[in-house]
Amino acid sequence: MSEETINNRVAVVTGAGRGIGRGIAESLARDGLHVVCVSKSESSCGAAADAIRQAGGQADALAIDVSSGEQIRQACEALLEKHQCVDVLVNNAGITRDNLLFRMEEDDWNDVIHTNLTSCFHWIKALGRPMTRKRWGRIVNVASVVGLTGNAGQANYSAAKAGMIGLTKSLAREFAARSVTVNAIAPGFIDTDMTSELDERVKDAALGTIPLKRFGQVSDIAEMAAFLCSDKASYVTGQVFTVDGGMVM
Ligand code: NAP
């Protein structure tokens, strides 16, 4: 594939203000894509896009709340007007609202399902059609190992992540004839703000379940995402890649 083609590709990465999403955005920018960094706060996606530009890449910032279908639809309309097609979509924005089921409020259920899962439906619905018309596209959904195994205290989060996996497999089948691939990554414990909130006892217990005996780094996920978004992964679709130090085998 010519460098010119790659340099004309546009990627949207949600949750790109911090952590895994920011790492993915930086990797894609290093690969020559124009990256739209989406996050909830202006300051966080702004800083991510600035850092990419300072490193010589191309990036824009887009602050929206992905739990709102209306905000996603409006943002996609503007993006498609500007770029005609978004070639790569990484659905990474996510939150946790952990609690045991009997203590979980309905809002905690709805916030997690809307932010982590329903957002993927809206982004893919808005950006998938131009990809299928162009007969090239990459969609990567950042799920979690708990979408495969379940986790006590995370019924809302596990259900959302399992939903992302079902969505990935269904859309891989729907879009395959148009050379648009849809894959999921299921990270284990990765060092980010999300895991820094965990209690030390929980972190020690988690380490005991990881054969490689360490938490993963953002780059471990970003490298996998960059591969799945590249031309090299053209024969890979409908898959879930666990990147978890061997937790789930
Ligand atoms: P993080 O450090 O907490 O960052 C989350 C990002 O998502 C932030 O940029 C945040 O925006 C954005 N975001 C959250 N809610 C949003 C909303 N309503 N609208 C727009 N943006 C929103 O998270 P992370 O650890 O990097 O995790 C990234 C993804 O990986 C998540 O889907 C998570 O479930 C998944 N994951 C993480 C781990 C892990 O160990 N860290 C393991 C498995 C799966 P702001 O910056 O503006 O706040």
PDB file of C-alpha atoms and ligand atoms in Angstrom:
ATOM      1  CA  MET A   1       0.000   0.000   0.000  1.00  0.00           C
ATOM      2  CA  SER A   2       1.417   3.397  -0.946  1.00  0.00           C
ATOM      3  CA  GLU A   3       2.384   5.883   1.739  1.00  0.00           C
ATOM      4  CA  GLU A   4       0.078   8.392   0.056  1.00  0.00           C
ATOM      5  CA  THR A   5      -2.966   6.142   0.589  1.00  0.00           C
ATOM      6  CA  ILE A   6      -2.115   5.605   4.258  1.00  0.00           C
ATOM      7  CA  ASN A   7      -1.478   9.325   4.801  1.00  0.00           C
ATOM      8  CA  ASN A   8      -4.966  10.077   3.477  1.00  0.00           C
ATOM      9  CA  ARG A   9      -6.649   7.731   5.942  1.00  0.00           C
ATOM     10  CA  VAL A  10      -8.662   9.160   8.802  1.00  0.00           C
ATOM     11  CA  ALA A  11      -9.165   7.425  12.133  1.00  0.00           C
ATOM     12  CA  VAL A  12     -11.567   8.184  14.972  1.00  0.00           C
ATOM     13  CA  VAL A  13     -10.418   6.956  18.387  1.00  0.00           C
ATOM     14  CA  THR A  14     -12.849   7.380  21.278  1.00  0.00           C
ATOM     15  CA  GLY A  15     -11.565   7.800  24.820  1.00  0.00           C
ATOM     16  CA  ALA A  16      -8.331   9.106  23.289  1.00  0.00           C
ATOM     17  CA  GLY A  17      -7.733  11.693  26.010  1.00  0.00           C
ATOM     18  CA  ARG A  18      -5.978   9.309  28.364  1.00  0.00           C
ATOM     19  CA  GLY A  19      -4.779   5.762  28.885  1.00  0.00           C
ATOM     20  CA  ILE A  20      -5.305   3.079  26.254  1.00  0.00           C
ATOM     21  CA  GLY A  21      -7.158   5.332  23.793  1.00  0.00           C
ATOM     22  CA  ARG A  22      -4.409   7.934  23.838  1.00  0.00           C
ATOM     23  CA  GLY A  23      -1.817   5.201  23.222  1.00  0.00           C
ATOM     24  CA  ILE A  24      -3.847   3.888  20.270  1.00  0.00           C
ATOM     25  CA  ALA A  25      -4.277   7.396  18.833  1.00  0.00           C
ATOM     26  CA  GLU A  26      -0.516   8.007  19.049  1.00  0.00           C
ATOM     27  CA  SER A  27       0.282   4.657  17.400  1.00  0.00           C
ATOM     28  CA  LEU A  28      -2.107   5.286  14.510  1.00  0.00           C
ATOM     29  CA  ALA A  29      -0.696   8.798  14.043  1.00  0.00           C
ATOM     30  CA  ARG A  30       2.849   7.350  13.933  1.00  0.00           C
ATOM     31  CA  ASP A  31       1.583   5.003  11.200  1.00  0.00           C
ATOM     32  CA  GLY A  32       0.609   8.092   9.163  1.00  0.00           C
ATOM     33  CA  LEU A  33      -3.150   8.327   9.788  1.00  0.00           C
ATOM     34  CA  HIS A  34      -4.972  11.571  10.530  1.00  0.00           C
ATOM     35  CA  VAL A  35      -6.436  10.887  13.972  1.00  0.00           C
ATOM     36  CA  VAL A  36      -9.547  12.439  15.498  1.00  0.00           C
ATOM     37  CA  CYS A  37      -9.094  12.179  19.277  1.00  0.00           C
ATOM     38  CA  VAL A  38     -12.480  11.958  21.018  1.00  0.00           C
ATOM     39  CA  SER A  39     -12.959  12.341  24.756  1.00  0.00           C
ATOM     40  CA  LYS A  40     -15.473  13.778  27.163  1.00  0.00           C
ATOM     41  CA  SER A  41     -13.436  16.770  28.278  1.00  0.00           C
ATOM     42  CA  GLU A  42     -12.006  19.335  25.905  1.00  0.00           C
ATOM     43  CA  SER A  43      -8.745  19.545  27.856  1.00  0.00           C
ATOM     44  CA  SER A  44      -7.977  15.843  27.622  1.00  0.00           C
ATOM     45  CA  CYS A  45      -8.617  15.311  23.879  1.00  0.00           C
ATOM     46  CA  GLY A  46      -7.013  18.714  23.186  1.00  0.00           C
ATOM     47  CA  ALA A  47      -3.814  17.683  24.969  1.00  0.00           C
ATOM     48  CA  ALA A  48      -3.746  14.333  23.129  1.00  0.00           C
ATOM     49  CA  ALA A  49      -4.168  15.983  19.712  1.00  0.00           C
ATOM     50  CA  ASP A  50      -1.539  18.649  20.571  1.00  0.00           C
ATOM     51  CA  ALA A  51       0.979  15.969  21.558  1.00  0.00           C
ATOM     52  CA  ILE A  52       0.425  14.129  18.247  1.00  0.00           C
ATOM     53  CA  ARG A  53       0.874  17.327  16.250  1.00  0.00           C
ATOM     54  CA  GLN A  54       4.007  18.241  18.203  1.00  0.00           C
ATOM     55  CA  ALA A  55       5.431  14.814  17.321  1.00  0.00           C
ATOM     56  CA  GLY A  56       4.830  15.584  13.622  1.00  0.00           C
ATOM     57  CA  GLY A  57       1.517  13.740  13.181  1.00  0.00           C
ATOM     58  CA  GLN A  58      -1.937  14.900  12.105  1.00  0.00           C
ATOM     59  CA  ALA A  59      -4.699  15.114  14.701  1.00  0.00           C
ATOM     60  CA  ASP A  60      -7.874  16.943  15.699  1.00  0.00           C
ATOM     61  CA  ALA A  61      -9.653  17.008  19.038  1.00  0.00           C
ATOM     62  CA  LEU A  62     -13.370  16.353  19.467  1.00  0.00           C
ATOM     63  CA  ALA A  63     -14.991  16.717  22.884  1.00  0.00           C
ATOM     64  CA  ILE A  64     -18.354  14.957  23.109  1.00  0.00           C
ATOM     65  CA  ASP A  65     -20.213  12.695  25.501  1.00  0.00           C
ATOM     66  CA  VAL A  66     -20.418   9.312  23.750  1.00  0.00           C
ATOM     67  CA  SER A  67     -23.319   8.233  25.960  1.00  0.00           C
ATOM     68  CA  SER A  68     -25.456  10.563  23.821  1.00  0.00           C
ATOM     69  CA  GLY A  69     -26.497   9.132  20.450  1.00  0.00           C
ATOM     70  CA  GLU A  70     -27.480  12.630  19.315  1.00  0.00           C
ATOM     71  CA  GLN A  71     -23.996  14.048  20.018  1.00  0.00           C
ATOM     72  CA  ILE A  72     -22.389  11.138  18.125  1.00  0.00           C
ATOM     73  CA  ARG A  73     -24.721  11.613  15.120  1.00  0.00           C
ATOM     74  CA  GLN A  74     -24.001  15.350  14.935  1.00  0.00           C
ATOM     75  CA  ALA A  75     -20.238  14.806  15.301  1.00  0.00           C
ATOM     76  CA  CYS A  76     -20.240  12.154  12.549  1.00  0.00           C
ATOM     77  CA  GLU A  77     -22.182  14.409  10.184  1.00  0.00           C
ATOM     78  CA  ALA A  78     -19.517  17.115  10.616  1.00  0.00           C
ATOM     79  CA  LEU A  79     -16.668  14.592  10.308  1.00  0.00           C
ATOM     80  CA  LEU A  80     -18.057  13.130   7.083  1.00  0.00           C
ATOM     81  CA  GLU A  81     -18.590  16.581   5.643  1.00  0.00           C
ATOM     82  CA  LYS A  82     -14.940  17.386   6.316  1.00  0.00           C
ATOM     83  CA  HIS A  83     -13.303  14.038   5.432  1.00  0.00           C
ATOM     84  CA  GLN A  84     -15.896  12.220   3.208  1.00  0.00           C
ATOM     85  CA  CYS A  85     -14.938   8.907   4.832  1.00  0.00           C
ATOM     86  CA  VAL A  86     -13.544   7.831   8.188  1.00  0.00           C
ATOM     87  CA  ASP A  87     -11.492   4.731   7.388  1.00  0.00           C
ATOM     88  CA  VAL A  88     -10.707   3.502  10.888  1.00  0.00           C
ATOM     89  CA  LEU A  89     -12.900   3.544  13.993  1.00  0.00           C
ATOM     90  CA  VAL A  90     -11.644   2.489  17.417  1.00  0.00           C
ATOM     91  CA  ASN A  91     -14.412   2.291  20.023  1.00  0.00           C
ATOM     92  CA  ASN A  92     -12.417   2.582  23.232  1.00  0.00           C
ATOM     93  CA  ALA A  93     -14.234   5.063  25.519  1.00  0.00           C
ATOM     94  CA  GLY A  94     -15.361   3.279  28.643  1.00  0.00           C
ATOM     95  CA  ILE A  95     -16.266   3.715  32.286  1.00  0.00           C
ATOM     96  CA  THR A  96     -16.837   1.507  35.315  1.00  0.00           C
ATOM     97  CA  ARG A  97     -19.532   1.895  38.002  1.00  0.00           C
ATOM     98  CA  ASP A  98     -18.792  -1.231  40.042  1.00  0.00           C
ATOM     99  CA  ASN A  99     -21.092  -2.712  42.665  1.00  0.00           C
ATOM    100  CA  LEU A 100     -22.688  -5.996  43.603  1.00  0.00           C
ATOM    101  CA  LEU A 101     -25.970  -6.398  41.758  1.00  0.00           C
ATOM    102  CA  PHE A 102     -28.257  -5.871  44.762  1.00  0.00           C
ATOM    103  CA  ARG A 103     -26.523  -2.558  45.481  1.00  0.00           C
ATOM    104  CA  MET A 104     -26.280  -1.419  41.871  1.00  0.00           C
ATOM    105  CA  GLU A 105     -28.470   1.572  40.999  1.00  0.00           C
ATOM    106  CA  GLU A 106     -30.304   1.621  37.664  1.00  0.00           C
ATOM    107  CA  ASP A 107     -28.278   4.728  36.707  1.00  0.00           C
ATOM    108  CA  ASP A 108     -25.026   2.773  37.205  1.00  0.00           C
ATOM    109  CA  TRP A 109     -26.348   0.095  34.853  1.00  0.00           C
ATOM    110  CA  ASN A 110     -27.562   2.603  32.231  1.00  0.00           C
ATOM    111  CA  ASP A 111     -24.465   4.845  32.320  1.00  0.00           C
ATOM    112  CA  VAL A 112     -22.139   1.906  31.702  1.00  0.00           C
ATOM    113  CA  ILE A 113     -24.298   0.312  28.984  1.00  0.00           C
ATOM    114  CA  HIS A 114     -24.794   3.626  27.153  1.00  0.00           C
ATOM    115  CA  THR A 115     -21.172   4.786  27.399  1.00  0.00           C
ATOM    116  CA  ASN A 116     -19.461   1.451  26.688  1.00  0.00           C
ATOM    117  CA  LEU A 117     -21.878  -0.400  24.387  1.00  0.00           C
ATOM    118  CA  THR A 118     -24.647   1.738  22.878  1.00  0.00           C
ATOM    119  CA  SER A 119     -22.034   4.302  21.799  1.00  0.00           C
ATOM    120  CA  CYS A 120     -20.468   1.611  19.557  1.00  0.00           C
ATOM    121  CA  PHE A 121     -23.824   1.080  17.833  1.00  0.00           C
ATOM    122  CA  HIS A 122     -24.148   4.823  17.102  1.00  0.00           C
ATOM    123  CA  TRP A 123     -20.546   5.293  15.886  1.00  0.00           C
ATOM    124  CA  ILE A 124     -20.619   2.237  13.637  1.00  0.00           C
ATOM    125  CA  LYS A 125     -24.051   3.085  12.254  1.00  0.00           C
ATOM    126  CA  ALA A 126     -22.891   6.605  11.339  1.00  0.00           C
ATOM    127  CA  LEU A 127     -19.403   5.794  10.021  1.00  0.00           C
ATOM    128  CA  GLY A 128     -19.822   2.237   8.707  1.00  0.00           C
ATOM    129  CA  ARG A 129     -21.782   3.047   5.552  1.00  0.00           C
ATOM    130  CA  PRO A 130     -19.082   5.197   3.880  1.00  0.00           C
ATOM    131  CA  MET A 131     -16.532   2.497   4.773  1.00  0.00           C
ATOM    132  CA  THR A 132     -18.630  -0.181   3.071  1.00  0.00           C
ATOM    133  CA  ARG A 133     -19.066   2.078   0.026  1.00  0.00           C
ATOM    134  CA  LYS A 134     -15.307   2.600  -0.151  1.00  0.00           C
ATOM    135  CA  ARG A 135     -14.801  -1.152   0.266  1.00  0.00           C
ATOM    136  CA  TRP A 136     -12.114  -0.664   2.902  1.00  0.00           C
ATOM    137  CA  GLY A 137     -12.473  -0.103   6.611  1.00  0.00           C
ATOM    138  CA  ARG A 138     -11.255  -1.140  10.039  1.00  0.00           C
ATOM    139  CA  ILE A 139     -13.350  -1.203  13.193  1.00  0.00           C
ATOM    140  CA  VAL A 140     -11.765  -2.182  16.504  1.00  0.00           C
ATOM    141  CA  ASN A 141     -13.810  -2.418  19.688  1.00  0.00           C
ATOM    142  CA  VAL A 142     -11.904  -2.326  22.976  1.00  0.00           C
ATOM    143  CA  ALA A 143     -13.778  -4.803  25.183  1.00  0.00           C
ATOM    144  CA  SER A 144     -12.290  -6.550  28.254  1.00  0.00           C
ATOM    145  CA  VAL A 145     -11.444 -10.018  29.510  1.00  0.00           C
ATOM    146  CA  VAL A 146     -14.421  -9.677  31.881  1.00  0.00           C
ATOM    147  CA  GLY A 147     -16.669  -9.676  28.785  1.00  0.00           C
ATOM    148  CA  LEU A 148     -15.458 -13.263  28.346  1.00  0.00           C
ATOM    149  CA  THR A 149     -15.250 -14.451  31.953  1.00  0.00           C
ATOM    150  CA  GLY A 150     -17.674 -12.220  33.902  1.00  0.00           C
ATOM    151  CA  ASN A 151     -16.612 -10.597  37.193  1.00  0.00           C
ATOM    152  CA  ALA A 152     -18.393 -10.285  40.539  1.00  0.00           C
ATOM    153  CA  GLY A 153     -19.175  -6.610  41.164  1.00  0.00           C
ATOM    154  CA  GLN A 154     -19.098  -5.739  37.469  1.00  0.00           C
ATOM    155  CA  ALA A 155     -22.394  -7.085  36.070  1.00  0.00           C
ATOM    156  CA  ASN A 156     -23.019  -3.818  34.168  1.00  0.00           C
ATOM    157  CA  TYR A 157     -19.455  -3.541  32.807  1.00  0.00           C
ATOM    158  CA  SER A 158     -19.189  -7.280  31.923  1.00  0.00           C
ATOM    159  CA  ALA A 159     -22.563  -7.184  30.161  1.00  0.00           C
ATOM    160  CA  ALA A 160     -21.462  -4.141  28.129  1.00  0.00           C
ATOM    161  CA  LYS A 161     -18.136  -5.753  27.207  1.00  0.00           C
ATOM    162  CA  ALA A 162     -19.780  -9.097  26.306  1.00  0.00           C
ATOM    163  CA  GLY A 163     -22.235  -7.061  24.214  1.00  0.00           C
ATOM    164  CA  MET A 164     -19.329  -5.436  22.369  1.00  0.00           C
ATOM    165  CA  ILE A 165     -18.021  -8.902  21.534  1.00  0.00           C
ATOM    166  CA  GLY A 166     -21.403 -10.031  20.133  1.00  0.00           C
ATOM    167  CA  LEU A 167     -21.647  -6.781  18.173  1.00  0.00           C
ATOM    168  CA  THR A 168     -18.128  -7.321  16.793  1.00  0.00           C
ATOM    169  CA  LYS A 169     -18.890 -10.841  15.557  1.00  0.00           C
ATOM    170  CA  SER A 170     -22.255  -9.920  14.026  1.00  0.00           C
ATOM    171  CA  LEU A 171     -20.917  -6.870  12.192  1.00  0.00           C
ATOM    172  CA  ALA A 172     -17.845  -8.771  11.000  1.00  0.00           C
ATOM    173  CA  ARG A 173     -20.316 -11.031   9.172  1.00  0.00           C
ATOM    174  CA  GLU A 174     -22.426  -8.106   7.888  1.00  0.00           C
ATOM    175  CA  PHE A 175     -19.476  -6.066   6.571  1.00  0.00           C
ATOM    176  CA  ALA A 176     -17.087  -8.793   5.345  1.00  0.00           C
ATOM    177  CA  ALA A 177     -18.271  -8.711   1.739  1.00  0.00           C
ATOM    178  CA  ARG A 178     -17.209  -5.034   1.604  1.00  0.00           C
ATOM    179  CA  SER A 179     -13.706  -5.639   3.036  1.00  0.00           C
ATOM    180  CA  VAL A 180     -14.515  -3.836   6.255  1.00  0.00           C
ATOM    181  CA  THR A 181     -13.082  -5.822   9.157  1.00  0.00           C
ATOM    182  CA  VAL A 182     -14.460  -5.729  12.696  1.00  0.00           C
ATOM    183  CA  ASN A 183     -12.401  -7.078  15.586  1.00  0.00           C
ATOM    184  CA  ALA A 184     -12.280  -6.735  19.360  1.00  0.00           C
ATOM    185  CA  ILE A 185      -9.425  -6.491  21.819  1.00  0.00           C
ATOM    186  CA  ALA A 186      -9.992  -7.824  25.328  1.00  0.00           C
ATOM    187  CA  PRO A 187      -7.380  -6.267  27.617  1.00  0.00           C
ATOM    188  CA  GLY A 188      -6.608  -7.726  31.027  1.00  0.00           C
ATOM    189  CA  PHE A 189      -5.196  -5.384  33.703  1.00  0.00           C
ATOM    190  CA  ILE A 190      -3.476  -2.424  32.049  1.00  0.00           C
ATOM    191  CA  ASP A 191      -1.729   0.404  33.932  1.00  0.00           C
ATOM    192  CA  THR A 192      -4.055   3.419  33.423  1.00  0.00           C
ATOM    193  CA  ASP A 193      -6.157   5.820  35.526  1.00  0.00           C
ATOM    194  CA  MET A 194      -8.923   3.172  35.494  1.00  0.00           C
ATOM    195  CA  THR A 195      -6.779   0.594  37.324  1.00  0.00           C
ATOM    196  CA  SER A 196      -4.880   3.095  39.491  1.00  0.00           C
ATOM    197  CA  GLU A 197      -8.168   3.597  41.382  1.00  0.00           C
ATOM    198  CA  LEU A 198      -8.138  -0.054  42.504  1.00  0.00           C
ATOM    199  CA  ASP A 199      -7.426  -0.935  46.096  1.00  0.00           C
ATOM    200  CA  GLU A 200      -3.907  -2.433  46.696  1.00  0.00           C
ATOM    201  CA  ARG A 201      -5.449  -5.734  47.903  1.00  0.00           C
ATOM    202  CA  VAL A 202      -7.428  -6.033  44.655  1.00  0.00           C
ATOM    203  CA  LYS A 203      -4.267  -5.294  42.624  1.00  0.00           C
ATOM    204  CA  ASP A 204      -2.268  -7.968  44.519  1.00  0.00           C
ATOM    205  CA  ALA A 205      -5.045 -10.512  43.988  1.00  0.00           C
ATOM    206  CA  ALA A 206      -5.165  -9.613  40.280  1.00  0.00           C
ATOM    207  CA  LEU A 207      -1.394 -10.040  39.917  1.00  0.00           C
ATOM    208  CA  GLY A 208      -1.754 -13.556  41.287  1.00  0.00           C
ATOM    209  CA  THR A 209      -4.004 -14.465  38.338  1.00  0.00           C
ATOM    210  CA  ILE A 210      -1.611 -13.159  35.649  1.00  0.00           C
ATOM    211  CA  PRO A 211       0.889 -15.770  34.429  1.00  0.00           C
ATOM    212  CA  LEU A 212       3.251 -13.022  33.148  1.00  0.00           C
ATOM    213  CA  LYS A 213       3.180 -11.529  36.683  1.00  0.00           C
ATOM    214  CA  ARG A 214       2.733  -7.888  35.694  1.00  0.00           C
ATOM    215  CA  PHE A 215       0.059  -5.456  34.603  1.00  0.00           C
ATOM    216  CA  GLY A 216       0.123  -4.616  30.895  1.00  0.00           C
ATOM    217  CA  GLN A 217       1.229  -1.279  29.476  1.00  0.00           C
ATOM    218  CA  VAL A 218      -0.846   0.950  27.202  1.00  0.00           C
ATOM    219  CA  SER A 219       1.612   0.152  24.391  1.00  0.00           C
ATOM    220  CA  ASP A 220       0.715  -3.575  24.653  1.00  0.00           C
ATOM    221  CA  ILE A 221      -2.845  -2.726  23.558  1.00  0.00           C
ATOM    222  CA  ALA A 222      -1.861   0.062  21.163  1.00  0.00           C
ATOM    223  CA  GLU A 223       0.416  -2.262  19.158  1.00  0.00           C
ATOM    224  CA  MET A 224      -2.377  -4.809  18.722  1.00  0.00           C
ATOM    225  CA  ALA A 225      -4.851  -2.094  17.710  1.00  0.00           C
ATOM    226  CA  ALA A 226      -2.410  -0.580  15.199  1.00  0.00           C
ATOM    227  CA  PHE A 227      -1.924  -4.010  13.609  1.00  0.00           C
ATOM    228  CA  LEU A 228      -5.684  -4.646  13.361  1.00  0.00           C
ATOM    229  CA  CYS A 229      -6.160  -1.204  11.752  1.00  0.00           C
ATOM    230  CA  SER A 230      -3.451  -1.786   9.158  1.00  0.00           C
ATOM    231  CA  ASP A 231      -3.399  -3.402   5.718  1.00  0.00           C
ATOM    232  CA  LYS A 232      -1.444  -6.284   7.276  1.00  0.00           C
ATOM    233  CA  ALA A 233      -4.610  -7.474   9.050  1.00  0.00           C
ATOM    234  CA  SER A 234      -6.802  -7.642   5.938  1.00  0.00           C
ATOM    235  CA  TYR A 235      -7.620 -11.359   6.460  1.00  0.00           C
ATOM    236  CA  VAL A 236      -8.558 -11.010  10.141  1.00  0.00           C
ATOM    237  CA  THR A 237     -12.177 -10.310  11.117  1.00  0.00           C
ATOM    238  CA  GLY A 238     -14.689 -11.234  13.812  1.00  0.00           C
ATOM    239  CA  GLN A 239     -11.950 -12.078  16.301  1.00  0.00           C
ATOM    240  CA  VAL A 240     -11.413 -11.232  19.958  1.00  0.00           C
ATOM    241  CA  PHE A 241      -7.759 -10.791  20.922  1.00  0.00           C
ATOM    242  CA  THR A 242      -7.047 -11.139  24.634  1.00  0.00           C
ATOM    243  CA  VAL A 243      -4.010  -9.059  25.616  1.00  0.00           C
ATOM    244  CA  ASP A 244      -3.816 -10.004  29.270  1.00  0.00           C
ATOM    245  CA  GLY A 245      -0.491 -11.585  30.212  1.00  0.00           C
ATOM    246  CA  GLY A 246      -2.075 -15.023  29.863  1.00  0.00           C
ATOM    247  CA  MET A 247      -5.001 -14.595  32.309  1.00  0.00           C
ATOM    248  CA  VAL A 248      -7.591 -16.124  29.975  1.00  0.00           C
ATOM    249  CA  MET A 249      -6.380 -19.116  28.005  1.00  0.00           C
TER     250      MET A 249
HETATM  251  P1  NAP B   1      -9.302   5.715  31.248  1.00  0.00           P
HETATM  252  O1  NAP B   1      -7.847   5.925  31.513  1.00  0.00           O
HETATM  253  O2  NAP B   1     -10.262   5.857  32.373  1.00  0.00           O
HETATM  254  O3  NAP B   1      -9.717   6.679  30.026  1.00  0.00           O
HETATM  255  C1  NAP B   1     -11.022   6.632  29.550  1.00  0.00           C
HETATM  256  C2  NAP B   1     -11.185   7.561  28.369  1.00  0.00           C
HETATM  257  O4  NAP B   1     -12.553   7.441  27.935  1.00  0.00           O
HETATM  258  C3  NAP B   1     -10.948   9.021  28.700  1.00  0.00           C
HETATM  259  O5  NAP B   1     -10.288   9.683  27.660  1.00  0.00           O
HETATM  260  C4  NAP B   1     -12.371   9.568  28.883  1.00  0.00           C
HETATM  261  O6  NAP B   1     -12.514  10.947  28.541  1.00  0.00           O
HETATM  262  C5  NAP B   1     -13.126   8.734  27.861  1.00  0.00           C
HETATM  263  N1  NAP B   1     -14.551   8.702  28.199  1.00  0.00           N
HETATM  264  C6  NAP B   1     -15.148   8.156  29.279  1.00  0.00           C
HETATM  265  N2  NAP B   1     -16.464   8.387  29.235  1.00  0.00           N
HETATM  266  C7  NAP B   1     -16.716   9.097  28.123  1.00  0.00           C
HETATM  267  C8  NAP B   1     -17.873   9.675  27.545  1.00  0.00           C
HETATM  268  N3  NAP B   1     -19.088   9.538  28.105  1.00  0.00           N
HETATM  269  N4  NAP B   1     -17.745  10.368  26.395  1.00  0.00           N
HETATM  270  C9  NAP B   1     -16.535  10.524  25.796  1.00  0.00           C
HETATM  271  N5  NAP B   1     -15.399  10.002  26.295  1.00  0.00           N
HETATM  272  C10 NAP B   1     -15.492   9.306  27.446  1.00  0.00           C
HETATM  273  O7  NAP B   1      -9.573   4.245  30.660  1.00  0.00           O
HETATM  274  P2  NAP B   1      -8.560   3.133  30.116  1.00  0.00           P
HETATM  275  O8  NAP B   1      -8.082   2.345  31.268  1.00  0.00           O
HETATM  276  O9  NAP B   1      -7.611   3.731  29.166  1.00  0.00           O
HETATM  277  O10 NAP B   1      -9.599   2.193  29.335  1.00  0.00           O
HETATM  278  C11 NAP B   1      -9.902   2.367  27.967  1.00  0.00           C
HETATM  279  C12 NAP B   1     -10.833   1.246  27.521  1.00  0.00           C
HETATM  280  O11 NAP B   1     -10.214  -0.011  27.778  1.00  0.00           O
HETATM  281  C13 NAP B   1     -12.163   1.226  28.264  1.00  0.00           C
HETATM  282  O12 NAP B   1     -13.193   0.869  27.395  1.00  0.00           O
HETATM  283  C14 NAP B   1     -11.965   0.146  29.297  1.00  0.00           C
HETATM  284  O13 NAP B   1     -13.179  -0.462  29.667  1.00  0.00           O
HETATM  285  C15 NAP B   1     -11.072  -0.815  28.534  1.00  0.00           C
HETATM  286  N6  NAP B   1     -10.291  -1.691  29.417  1.00  0.00           N
HETATM  287  C16 NAP B   1      -9.366  -1.153  30.267  1.00  0.00           C
HETATM  288  C17 NAP B   1      -8.652  -2.020  31.080  1.00  0.00           C
HETATM  289  C18 NAP B   1      -7.601  -1.517  32.026  1.00  0.00           C
HETATM  290  O14 NAP B   1      -7.041  -2.353  32.788  1.00  0.00           O
HETATM  291  N7  NAP B   1      -7.255  -0.254  32.061  1.00  0.00           N
HETATM  292  C19 NAP B   1      -8.891  -3.401  31.040  1.00  0.00           C
HETATM  293  C20 NAP B   1      -9.843  -3.884  30.167  1.00  0.00           C
HETATM  294  C21 NAP B   1     -10.543  -3.025  29.356  1.00  0.00           C
HETATM  295  P3  NAP B   1     -11.845  12.112  29.469  1.00  0.00           P
HETATM  296  O15 NAP B   1     -10.355  11.969  29.273  1.00  0.00           O
HETATM  297  O16 NAP B   1     -12.400  13.362  28.884  1.00  0.00           O
HETATM  298  O17 NAP B   1     -12.280  11.834  30.859  1.00  0.00           O
END
